Amino acid sequence: MKTEKIKQLMNWYDTSMDKAINMKTVPYMGIEPVKDLVKKILYDGGRVLYITGEDKEKVLIVRVMREAGFESISVHQEMEINEMDALVICDYFQALRVRGEYDLVIYDDVNSFPIHKKPEMQQLIGFIFPKCRKVIAYSFETVFMGMEVIEVPMAGRSGFISEPRILETRLNLDEFVPTSVYEYLLWFVIEKKKVLFLTSNKKVKKKVARFLSKIDESLESSIYDVDEIGTMKMKELCMDGTKAHIFITDDLDDYLEVESNLEIIIHGSDSARYSYRELIFFCLRSGYYDELNGEVIMLCQSVTRDMEKTRDLARHFNKVLWDEGFE
């Protein structure tokens, strides 16, 4: 993390007349860009509201602040929210119940799989706006129009983001898997890769699994239905490097607890269930655990605006990384 970005954020908080700022970065960035400002405010006796979709047992800012010696921290519990502490952690819905006032509000849109759309974010921040001195939209896209944007490249690594490959077909995707995808799968099997194969619904998931098994019996032993084995078994299987594993699911999640980079195939990526917000997270998820990025393949009958925007976002983040001097 470049120190000038932190200084820029500090300067905004201390001197800018603008109440809001965009801190734009990649999904799964962590809290490096904002942690020093949070520490400063807490050291000075101020109060911070941190809105995040992270699991309450794994909120990154909590661990870092406790390691720094801060104990006045309230982490969301169910629908109740304790606003007596200096650092208050809550999710989207709990934030709608906030009544206290804060020196800083941070909406963290990068460290958990996106559930809420951009207009929902803007609506919530509008509700919170009168209750705070300053507010940061910590997101992979610009939230506050006409406000300053601090662009932060990927931290601690030189690897670039997987730009999605878009494969168009005229085939009925409810019934078939195109040859091009089948060839990718064969290559993944040969290379003993871990594959996340996303489908639009359970009916399609079962048809795809049957189709793959019928056209090539060698694939059958590598195919697993996530609904049947569960994520704990999925995590265990990914530790086996002796063979490929193809996990088919219709659950829209990032499977971050599965500690392996994944080759990701999104079957029917032109479905209305996929917005650019979920799709860009998959691009980052494919290379989450090390610098050897997986492929992200978006299979569709027609290219949607969300797919195009996902590709543009990935290219933009790679350009930012390139401009920062990484090779």
mmCIF file of C-alpha atoms in Angstrom:
data_model
loop_
_atom_site.group_PDB
_atom_site.id
_atom_site.type_symbol
_atom_site.label_atom_id
_atom_site.label_comp_id
_atom_site.label_asym_id
_atom_site.label_seq_id
_atom_site.Cartn_x
_atom_site.Cartn_y
_atom_site.Cartn_z
ATOM 1 C CA MET A 1 0.000 0.000 0.000
ATOM 2 C CA LYS A 2 1.534 3.295 -1.102
ATOM 3 C CA THR A 3 1.939 5.787 1.733
ATOM 4 C CA GLU A 4 0.793 8.688 -0.453
ATOM 5 C CA LYS A 5 -2.677 7.127 -0.705
ATOM 6 C CA ILE A 6 -2.909 6.990 3.094
ATOM 7 C CA LYS A 7 -1.674 10.579 3.365
ATOM 8 C CA GLN A 8 -4.244 11.634 0.783
ATOM 9 C CA LEU A 9 -7.022 10.051 2.839
ATOM 10 C CA MET A 10 -5.719 11.586 6.075
ATOM 11 C CA ASN A 11 -5.540 15.013 4.441
ATOM 12 C CA TRP A 12 -9.136 14.686 3.222
ATOM 13 C CA TYR A 13 -10.333 13.844 6.720
ATOM 14 C CA ASP A 14 -8.412 16.674 8.412
ATOM 15 C CA THR A 15 -8.748 19.513 5.919
ATOM 16 C CA SER A 16 -11.273 18.890 3.141
ATOM 17 C CA MET A 17 -14.617 20.647 3.120
ATOM 18 C CA ASP A 18 -16.072 17.619 1.320
ATOM 19 C CA LYS A 19 -17.912 15.343 3.700
ATOM 20 C CA ALA A 20 -17.643 12.262 1.470
ATOM 21 C CA ILE A 21 -14.933 10.496 -0.509
ATOM 22 C CA ASN A 22 -14.635 7.443 -2.755
ATOM 23 C CA MET A 23 -11.862 4.976 -1.972
ATOM 24 C CA LYS A 24 -11.913 2.746 -5.034
ATOM 25 C CA THR A 25 -10.087 -0.573 -5.090
ATOM 26 C CA VAL A 26 -10.393 -4.241 -6.023
ATOM 27 C CA PRO A 27 -12.628 -6.769 -4.240
ATOM 28 C CA TYR A 28 -10.976 -8.576 -1.303
ATOM 29 C CA MET A 29 -8.515 -5.716 -0.804
ATOM 30 C CA GLY A 30 -8.477 -5.982 2.981
ATOM 31 C CA ILE A 31 -8.402 -2.899 5.227
ATOM 32 C CA GLU A 32 -4.883 -1.595 4.621
ATOM 33 C CA PRO A 33 -6.091 1.619 2.919
ATOM 34 C CA VAL A 34 -8.367 2.682 5.816
ATOM 35 C CA LYS A 35 -6.886 1.182 8.994
ATOM 36 C CA ASP A 36 -4.518 4.071 9.821
ATOM 37 C CA LEU A 37 -7.321 6.624 9.649
ATOM 38 C CA VAL A 38 -9.510 4.465 11.904
ATOM 39 C CA LYS A 39 -6.641 4.147 14.404
ATOM 40 C CA LYS A 40 -6.064 7.907 14.381
ATOM 41 C CA ILE A 41 -9.717 8.667 15.096
ATOM 42 C CA LEU A 42 -9.892 6.118 17.921
ATOM 43 C CA TYR A 43 -6.625 7.388 19.453
ATOM 44 C CA ASP A 44 -8.094 10.899 19.400
ATOM 45 C CA GLY A 45 -11.201 9.726 21.261
ATOM 46 C CA GLY A 46 -13.469 9.734 18.218
ATOM 47 C CA ARG A 47 -16.098 7.227 17.106
ATOM 48 C CA VAL A 48 -16.241 5.108 13.950
ATOM 49 C CA LEU A 49 -19.161 3.212 12.388
ATOM 50 C CA TYR A 50 -17.979 0.421 10.086
ATOM 51 C CA ILE A 51 -20.606 -1.160 7.814
ATOM 52 C CA THR A 52 -19.627 -4.532 6.350
ATOM 53 C CA GLY A 53 -21.125 -7.806 5.176
ATOM 54 C CA GLU A 54 -18.294 -9.887 6.641
ATOM 55 C CA ASP A 55 -19.029 -12.719 9.050
ATOM 56 C CA LYS A 56 -19.053 -11.224 12.548
ATOM 57 C CA GLU A 57 -16.359 -13.678 13.664
ATOM 58 C CA LYS A 58 -14.016 -12.656 10.839
ATOM 59 C CA VAL A 59 -14.319 -8.868 10.506
ATOM 60 C CA LEU A 60 -10.832 -7.717 9.485
ATOM 61 C CA ILE A 61 -10.962 -4.277 11.120
ATOM 62 C CA VAL A 62 -11.849 -5.828 14.507
ATOM 63 C CA ARG A 63 -8.786 -8.074 14.587
ATOM 64 C CA VAL A 64 -6.442 -5.251 13.598
ATOM 65 C CA MET A 65 -7.855 -2.760 16.102
ATOM 66 C CA ARG A 66 -7.750 -5.283 18.947
ATOM 67 C CA GLU A 67 -4.139 -6.067 18.091
ATOM 68 C CA ALA A 68 -3.489 -2.322 18.322
ATOM 69 C CA GLY A 69 -4.911 -2.324 21.868
ATOM 70 C CA PHE A 70 -8.412 -0.955 21.300
ATOM 71 C CA GLU A 71 -11.081 -2.738 23.358
ATOM 72 C CA SER A 72 -14.076 -0.408 22.984
ATOM 73 C CA ILE A 73 -15.479 -2.366 20.032
ATOM 74 C CA SER A 74 -19.022 -3.529 19.402
ATOM 75 C CA VAL A 75 -19.549 -6.232 16.783
ATOM 76 C CA HIS A 76 -23.061 -6.783 15.427
ATOM 77 C CA GLN A 77 -25.053 -9.534 17.087
ATOM 78 C CA GLU A 78 -28.251 -10.563 15.304
ATOM 79 C CA MET A 79 -30.465 -7.488 14.871
ATOM 80 C CA GLU A 80 -29.274 -5.673 17.994
ATOM 81 C CA ILE A 81 -26.551 -3.032 17.816
ATOM 82 C CA ASN A 82 -24.637 -1.569 20.765
ATOM 83 C CA GLU A 83 -23.734 2.026 19.966
ATOM 84 C CA MET A 84 -21.895 2.771 23.199
ATOM 85 C CA ASP A 85 -18.442 1.735 21.974
ATOM 86 C CA ALA A 86 -15.902 3.762 20.016
ATOM 87 C CA LEU A 87 -15.807 1.345 17.071
ATOM 88 C CA VAL A 88 -19.195 -0.046 16.058
ATOM 89 C CA ILE A 89 -19.387 -2.824 13.465
ATOM 90 C CA CYS A 90 -22.711 -3.561 11.789
ATOM 91 C CA ASP A 91 -24.173 -4.951 8.599
ATOM 92 C CA TYR A 92 -26.404 -3.190 6.080
ATOM 93 C CA PHE A 93 -29.708 -3.799 7.854
ATOM 94 C CA GLN A 94 -28.396 -2.925 11.311
ATOM 95 C CA ALA A 95 -27.029 0.336 9.902
ATOM 96 C CA LEU A 96 -30.613 1.336 9.110
ATOM 97 C CA ARG A 97 -31.226 1.297 12.895
ATOM 98 C CA VAL A 98 -28.269 3.512 13.806
ATOM 99 C CA ARG A 99 -29.218 6.465 15.987
ATOM 100 C CA GLY A 100 -25.856 7.664 17.336
ATOM 101 C CA GLU A 101 -23.432 10.144 15.790
ATOM 102 C CA TYR A 102 -19.968 9.311 14.480
ATOM 103 C CA ASP A 103 -16.788 11.058 13.426
ATOM 104 C CA LEU A 104 -16.377 8.641 10.538
ATOM 105 C CA VAL A 105 -18.574 6.124 8.721
ATOM 106 C CA ILE A 106 -17.016 3.558 6.376
ATOM 107 C CA TYR A 107 -19.162 1.483 4.037
ATOM 108 C CA ASP A 108 -16.977 -1.526 3.168
ATOM 109 C CA ASP A 109 -18.139 -2.892 -0.178
ATOM 110 C CA VAL A 110 -14.981 -4.862 -1.000
ATOM 111 C CA ASN A 111 -14.359 -7.467 1.713
ATOM 112 C CA SER A 112 -17.495 -9.601 1.390
ATOM 113 C CA PHE A 113 -19.430 -11.060 -1.525
ATOM 114 C CA PRO A 114 -21.836 -8.334 -2.734
ATOM 115 C CA ILE A 115 -25.460 -8.677 -1.677
ATOM 116 C CA HIS A 116 -26.658 -5.099 -2.066
ATOM 117 C CA LYS A 117 -26.755 -3.108 -5.281
ATOM 118 C CA LYS A 118 -25.233 0.325 -5.763
ATOM 119 C CA PRO A 119 -28.554 2.232 -5.350
ATOM 120 C CA GLU A 120 -29.097 0.430 -2.024
ATOM 121 C CA MET A 121 -25.647 1.534 -0.879
ATOM 122 C CA GLN A 122 -26.401 5.118 -1.843
ATOM 123 C CA GLN A 123 -29.760 5.006 -0.052
ATOM 124 C CA LEU A 124 -28.185 3.720 3.168
ATOM 125 C CA ILE A 125 -25.366 6.251 3.059
ATOM 126 C CA GLY A 126 -27.955 8.972 2.521
ATOM 127 C CA PHE A 127 -29.678 7.821 5.721
ATOM 128 C CA ILE A 128 -26.373 7.776 7.648
ATOM 129 C CA PHE A 129 -25.054 11.043 6.170
ATOM 130 C CA PRO A 130 -26.541 13.457 8.759
ATOM 131 C CA LYS A 131 -25.195 11.300 11.630
ATOM 132 C CA CYS A 132 -21.494 11.592 10.791
ATOM 133 C CA ARG A 133 -18.733 14.119 10.266
ATOM 134 C CA LYS A 134 -17.188 12.238 7.326
ATOM 135 C CA VAL A 135 -18.038 9.146 5.273
ATOM 136 C CA ILE A 136 -15.953 6.846 3.059
ATOM 137 C CA ALA A 137 -17.426 4.681 0.305
ATOM 138 C CA TYR A 138 -14.841 1.888 0.240
ATOM 139 C CA SER A 139 -15.865 0.148 -2.954
ATOM 140 C CA PHE A 140 -14.719 -1.231 -6.298
ATOM 141 C CA GLU A 141 -16.788 1.440 -8.050
ATOM 142 C CA THR A 142 -17.454 5.140 -7.620
ATOM 143 C CA VAL A 143 -20.399 5.684 -5.261
ATOM 144 C CA PHE A 144 -20.325 9.462 -4.671
ATOM 145 C CA MET A 145 -20.612 11.341 -7.933
ATOM 146 C CA GLY A 146 -18.674 14.618 -8.068
ATOM 147 C CA MET A 147 -16.529 13.705 -5.060
ATOM 148 C CA GLU A 148 -12.826 12.920 -4.838
ATOM 149 C CA VAL A 149 -11.737 9.403 -5.816
ATOM 150 C CA ILE A 150 -8.650 7.741 -4.352
ATOM 151 C CA GLU A 151 -7.672 4.797 -6.551
ATOM 152 C CA VAL A 152 -5.843 2.015 -4.703
ATOM 153 C CA PRO A 153 -4.192 -0.828 -6.674
ATOM 154 C CA MET A 154 -4.092 -4.438 -5.537
ATOM 155 C CA ALA A 155 -2.018 -4.744 -2.362
ATOM 156 C CA GLY A 156 1.021 -6.843 -1.606
ATOM 157 C CA ARG A 157 1.290 -8.655 -4.932
ATOM 158 C CA SER A 158 2.204 -8.041 -8.550
ATOM 159 C CA GLY A 159 -0.224 -10.536 -10.087
ATOM 160 C CA PHE A 160 -2.944 -9.107 -12.294
ATOM 161 C CA ILE A 161 -6.669 -9.761 -12.179
ATOM 162 C CA SER A 162 -8.129 -12.503 -14.351
ATOM 163 C CA GLU A 163 -9.918 -10.819 -17.241
ATOM 164 C CA PRO A 164 -12.957 -12.967 -18.057
ATOM 165 C CA ARG A 165 -13.196 -14.891 -21.295
ATOM 166 C CA ILE A 166 -16.618 -14.556 -22.890
ATOM 167 C CA LEU A 167 -17.850 -17.537 -24.912
ATOM 168 C CA GLU A 168 -21.032 -17.062 -26.947
ATOM 169 C CA THR A 169 -23.071 -19.962 -28.286
ATOM 170 C CA ARG A 170 -26.399 -20.545 -30.000
ATOM 171 C CA LEU A 171 -26.885 -23.816 -28.129
ATOM 172 C CA ASN A 172 -29.635 -24.185 -25.563
ATOM 173 C CA LEU A 173 -27.573 -23.843 -22.393
ATOM 174 C CA ASP A 174 -30.257 -25.614 -20.380
ATOM 175 C CA GLU A 175 -29.418 -28.799 -22.275
ATOM 176 C CA PHE A 176 -25.852 -28.656 -23.587
ATOM 177 C CA VAL A 177 -22.270 -27.661 -22.842
ATOM 178 C CA PRO A 178 -20.474 -26.268 -25.937
ATOM 179 C CA THR A 179 -17.341 -27.964 -27.243
ATOM 180 C CA SER A 180 -15.247 -24.935 -26.322
ATOM 181 C CA VAL A 181 -16.151 -25.305 -22.633
ATOM 182 C CA TYR A 182 -15.697 -29.065 -22.789
ATOM 183 C CA GLU A 183 -12.149 -28.500 -24.094
ATOM 184 C CA TYR A 184 -11.404 -26.157 -21.201
ATOM 185 C CA LEU A 185 -12.681 -28.799 -18.778
ATOM 186 C CA LEU A 186 -10.459 -31.468 -20.319
ATOM 187 C CA TRP A 187 -7.471 -29.172 -19.955
ATOM 188 C CA PHE A 188 -8.362 -28.459 -16.314
ATOM 189 C CA VAL A 189 -8.610 -32.202 -15.674
ATOM 190 C CA ILE A 190 -5.213 -32.843 -17.275
ATOM 191 C CA GLU A 191 -3.681 -30.052 -15.177
ATOM 192 C CA LYS A 192 -5.437 -31.299 -11.995
ATOM 193 C CA LYS A 193 -7.210 -27.998 -11.420
ATOM 194 C CA LYS A 194 -10.052 -27.123 -9.046
ATOM 195 C CA VAL A 195 -13.089 -25.911 -10.981
ATOM 196 C CA LEU A 196 -16.162 -24.042 -9.773
ATOM 197 C CA PHE A 197 -18.921 -24.597 -12.357
ATOM 198 C CA LEU A 198 -21.831 -22.237 -11.678
ATOM 199 C CA THR A 199 -25.274 -22.812 -13.182
ATOM 200 C CA SER A 200 -28.387 -20.651 -13.100
ATOM 201 C CA ASN A 201 -30.571 -23.115 -11.169
ATOM 202 C CA LYS A 202 -30.728 -26.650 -9.736
ATOM 203 C CA LYS A 203 -32.494 -28.125 -12.763
ATOM 204 C CA VAL A 204 -29.774 -26.917 -15.116
ATOM 205 C CA LYS A 205 -27.094 -28.037 -12.650
ATOM 206 C CA LYS A 206 -28.334 -31.652 -12.751
ATOM 207 C CA LYS A 207 -28.657 -31.635 -16.547
ATOM 208 C CA VAL A 208 -25.136 -30.274 -16.991
ATOM 209 C CA ALA A 209 -23.662 -32.884 -14.631
ATOM 210 C CA ARG A 210 -25.441 -35.713 -16.498
ATOM 211 C CA PHE A 211 -24.429 -34.315 -19.886
ATOM 212 C CA LEU A 212 -20.749 -34.056 -18.957
ATOM 213 C CA SER A 213 -20.704 -37.572 -17.547
ATOM 214 C CA LYS A 214 -22.330 -39.000 -20.693
ATOM 215 C CA ILE A 215 -20.078 -37.327 -23.239
ATOM 216 C CA ASP A 216 -16.887 -38.284 -21.411
ATOM 217 C CA GLU A 217 -16.847 -40.992 -18.746
ATOM 218 C CA SER A 218 -13.398 -39.856 -17.623
ATOM 219 C CA LEU A 219 -14.970 -36.673 -16.264
ATOM 220 C CA GLU A 220 -17.505 -38.506 -14.104
ATOM 221 C CA SER A 221 -15.100 -39.274 -11.237
ATOM 222 C CA SER A 222 -14.084 -35.597 -11.072
ATOM 223 C CA ILE A 223 -17.606 -34.113 -10.857
ATOM 224 C CA TYR A 224 -19.147 -33.214 -7.495
ATOM 225 C CA ASP A 225 -22.495 -31.641 -6.663
ATOM 226 C CA VAL A 226 -21.828 -29.035 -3.961
ATOM 227 C CA ASP A 227 -25.375 -29.490 -2.624
ATOM 228 C CA GLU A 228 -24.608 -33.142 -1.958
ATOM 229 C CA ILE A 229 -21.083 -32.910 -0.525
ATOM 230 C CA GLY A 230 -21.227 -29.536 1.269
ATOM 231 C CA THR A 231 -18.520 -26.888 1.447
ATOM 232 C CA MET A 232 -16.534 -28.663 4.187
ATOM 233 C CA LYS A 233 -16.080 -31.700 1.912
ATOM 234 C CA MET A 234 -15.324 -29.343 -0.969
ATOM 235 C CA LYS A 235 -12.581 -27.758 1.138
ATOM 236 C CA GLU A 236 -11.173 -31.194 1.974
ATOM 237 C CA LEU A 237 -11.180 -32.338 -1.662
ATOM 238 C CA CYS A 238 -9.300 -29.206 -2.740
ATOM 239 C CA MET A 239 -6.406 -30.326 -0.562
ATOM 240 C CA ASP A 240 -5.998 -33.360 -2.832
ATOM 241 C CA GLY A 241 -3.533 -32.406 -5.559
ATOM 242 C CA THR A 242 -3.525 -35.800 -7.264
ATOM 243 C CA LYS A 243 -6.558 -35.152 -9.472
ATOM 244 C CA ALA A 244 -8.909 -32.504 -10.794
ATOM 245 C CA HIS A 245 -12.162 -31.617 -9.062
ATOM 246 C CA ILE A 246 -15.158 -30.047 -10.814
ATOM 247 C CA PHE A 247 -17.649 -28.606 -8.322
ATOM 248 C CA ILE A 248 -21.056 -27.904 -9.871
ATOM 249 C CA THR A 249 -23.414 -25.605 -7.992
ATOM 250 C CA ASP A 250 -26.223 -23.107 -8.444
ATOM 251 C CA ASP A 251 -25.462 -21.306 -5.164
ATOM 252 C CA LEU A 252 -24.267 -17.766 -5.838
ATOM 253 C CA ASP A 253 -21.367 -17.497 -3.407
ATOM 254 C CA ASP A 254 -17.595 -17.031 -3.559
ATOM 255 C CA TYR A 255 -16.682 -20.131 -1.522
ATOM 256 C CA LEU A 256 -13.911 -18.182 0.125
ATOM 257 C CA GLU A 257 -13.542 -20.770 2.884
ATOM 258 C CA VAL A 258 -12.304 -23.219 0.227
ATOM 259 C CA GLU A 259 -8.615 -22.384 0.440
ATOM 260 C CA SER A 260 -7.649 -22.805 -3.197
ATOM 261 C CA ASN A 261 -7.611 -20.712 -6.323
ATOM 262 C CA LEU A 262 -10.408 -21.805 -8.643
ATOM 263 C CA GLU A 263 -11.018 -22.072 -12.350
ATOM 264 C CA ILE A 264 -14.486 -20.551 -12.643
ATOM 265 C CA ILE A 265 -17.041 -21.320 -15.353
ATOM 266 C CA ILE A 266 -20.270 -19.317 -15.221
ATOM 267 C CA HIS A 267 -22.787 -21.268 -17.291
ATOM 268 C CA GLY A 268 -25.499 -18.879 -18.480
ATOM 269 C CA SER A 269 -23.699 -15.708 -17.387
ATOM 270 C CA ASP A 270 -26.308 -13.676 -19.306
ATOM 271 C CA SER A 271 -28.897 -14.701 -16.699
ATOM 272 C CA ALA A 272 -30.528 -11.829 -14.807
ATOM 273 C CA ARG A 273 -29.161 -13.273 -11.543
ATOM 274 C CA TYR A 274 -25.628 -12.134 -12.461
ATOM 275 C CA SER A 275 -24.799 -8.449 -12.232
ATOM 276 C CA TYR A 276 -21.329 -6.987 -12.743
ATOM 277 C CA ARG A 277 -21.002 -6.802 -8.955
ATOM 278 C CA GLU A 278 -21.001 -10.595 -8.510
ATOM 279 C CA LEU A 279 -19.069 -11.236 -11.729
ATOM 280 C CA ILE A 280 -16.133 -8.968 -10.828
ATOM 281 C CA PHE A 281 -15.814 -10.726 -7.467
ATOM 282 C CA PHE A 282 -15.411 -14.036 -9.315
ATOM 283 C CA CYS A 283 -12.555 -12.498 -11.316
ATOM 284 C CA LEU A 284 -10.745 -11.706 -8.054
ATOM 285 C CA ARG A 285 -11.733 -15.007 -6.434
ATOM 286 C CA SER A 286 -9.970 -17.000 -9.148
ATOM 287 C CA GLY A 287 -6.630 -15.702 -7.860
ATOM 288 C CA TYR A 288 -7.395 -15.095 -4.196
ATOM 289 C CA TYR A 289 -4.944 -17.493 -2.533
ATOM 290 C CA ASP A 290 -1.801 -17.046 -4.617
ATOM 291 C CA GLU A 291 -0.539 -15.338 -7.746
ATOM 292 C CA LEU A 292 -1.365 -18.217 -10.086
ATOM 293 C CA ASN A 293 -4.739 -16.925 -11.257
ATOM 294 C CA GLY A 294 -7.398 -19.265 -12.522
ATOM 295 C CA GLU A 295 -9.507 -18.707 -15.620
ATOM 296 C CA VAL A 296 -12.918 -17.031 -15.464
ATOM 297 C CA ILE A 297 -15.129 -18.192 -18.335
ATOM 298 C CA MET A 298 -18.504 -16.573 -18.917
ATOM 299 C CA LEU A 299 -20.671 -18.763 -21.138
ATOM 300 C CA CYS A 300 -23.721 -17.119 -22.680
ATOM 301 C CA GLN A 301 -26.091 -16.911 -25.639
ATOM 302 C CA SER A 302 -25.761 -13.122 -25.754
ATOM 303 C CA VAL A 303 -23.349 -10.690 -24.115
ATOM 304 C CA THR A 304 -25.017 -8.495 -21.494
ATOM 305 C CA ARG A 305 -24.045 -5.017 -20.332
ATOM 306 C CA ASP A 306 -23.124 -6.500 -16.962
ATOM 307 C CA MET A 307 -20.686 -8.888 -18.622
ATOM 308 C CA GLU A 308 -19.140 -6.059 -20.613
ATOM 309 C CA LYS A 309 -18.853 -3.913 -17.506
ATOM 310 C CA THR A 310 -17.167 -6.779 -15.646
ATOM 311 C CA ARG A 311 -14.567 -7.086 -18.381
ATOM 312 C CA ASP A 312 -14.049 -3.308 -18.396
ATOM 313 C CA LEU A 313 -13.615 -3.227 -14.607
ATOM 314 C CA ALA A 314 -11.023 -6.024 -14.695
ATOM 315 C CA ARG A 315 -9.093 -4.212 -17.428
ATOM 316 C CA HIS A 316 -9.310 -0.949 -15.508
ATOM 317 C CA PHE A 317 -7.913 -2.482 -12.319
ATOM 318 C CA ASN A 318 -5.090 -4.099 -14.296
ATOM 319 C CA LYS A 319 -4.287 -0.744 -15.910
ATOM 320 C CA VAL A 320 -4.142 0.915 -12.481
ATOM 321 C CA LEU A 321 -1.769 -1.804 -11.320
ATOM 322 C CA TRP A 322 0.360 -1.381 -14.451
ATOM 323 C CA ASP A 323 0.467 2.410 -14.009
ATOM 324 C CA GLU A 324 1.703 1.923 -10.446
ATOM 325 C CA GLY A 325 4.804 0.258 -11.835
ATOM 326 C CA PHE A 326 4.113 -3.449 -11.359
ATOM 327 C CA GLU A 327 5.274 -5.842 -14.041
#
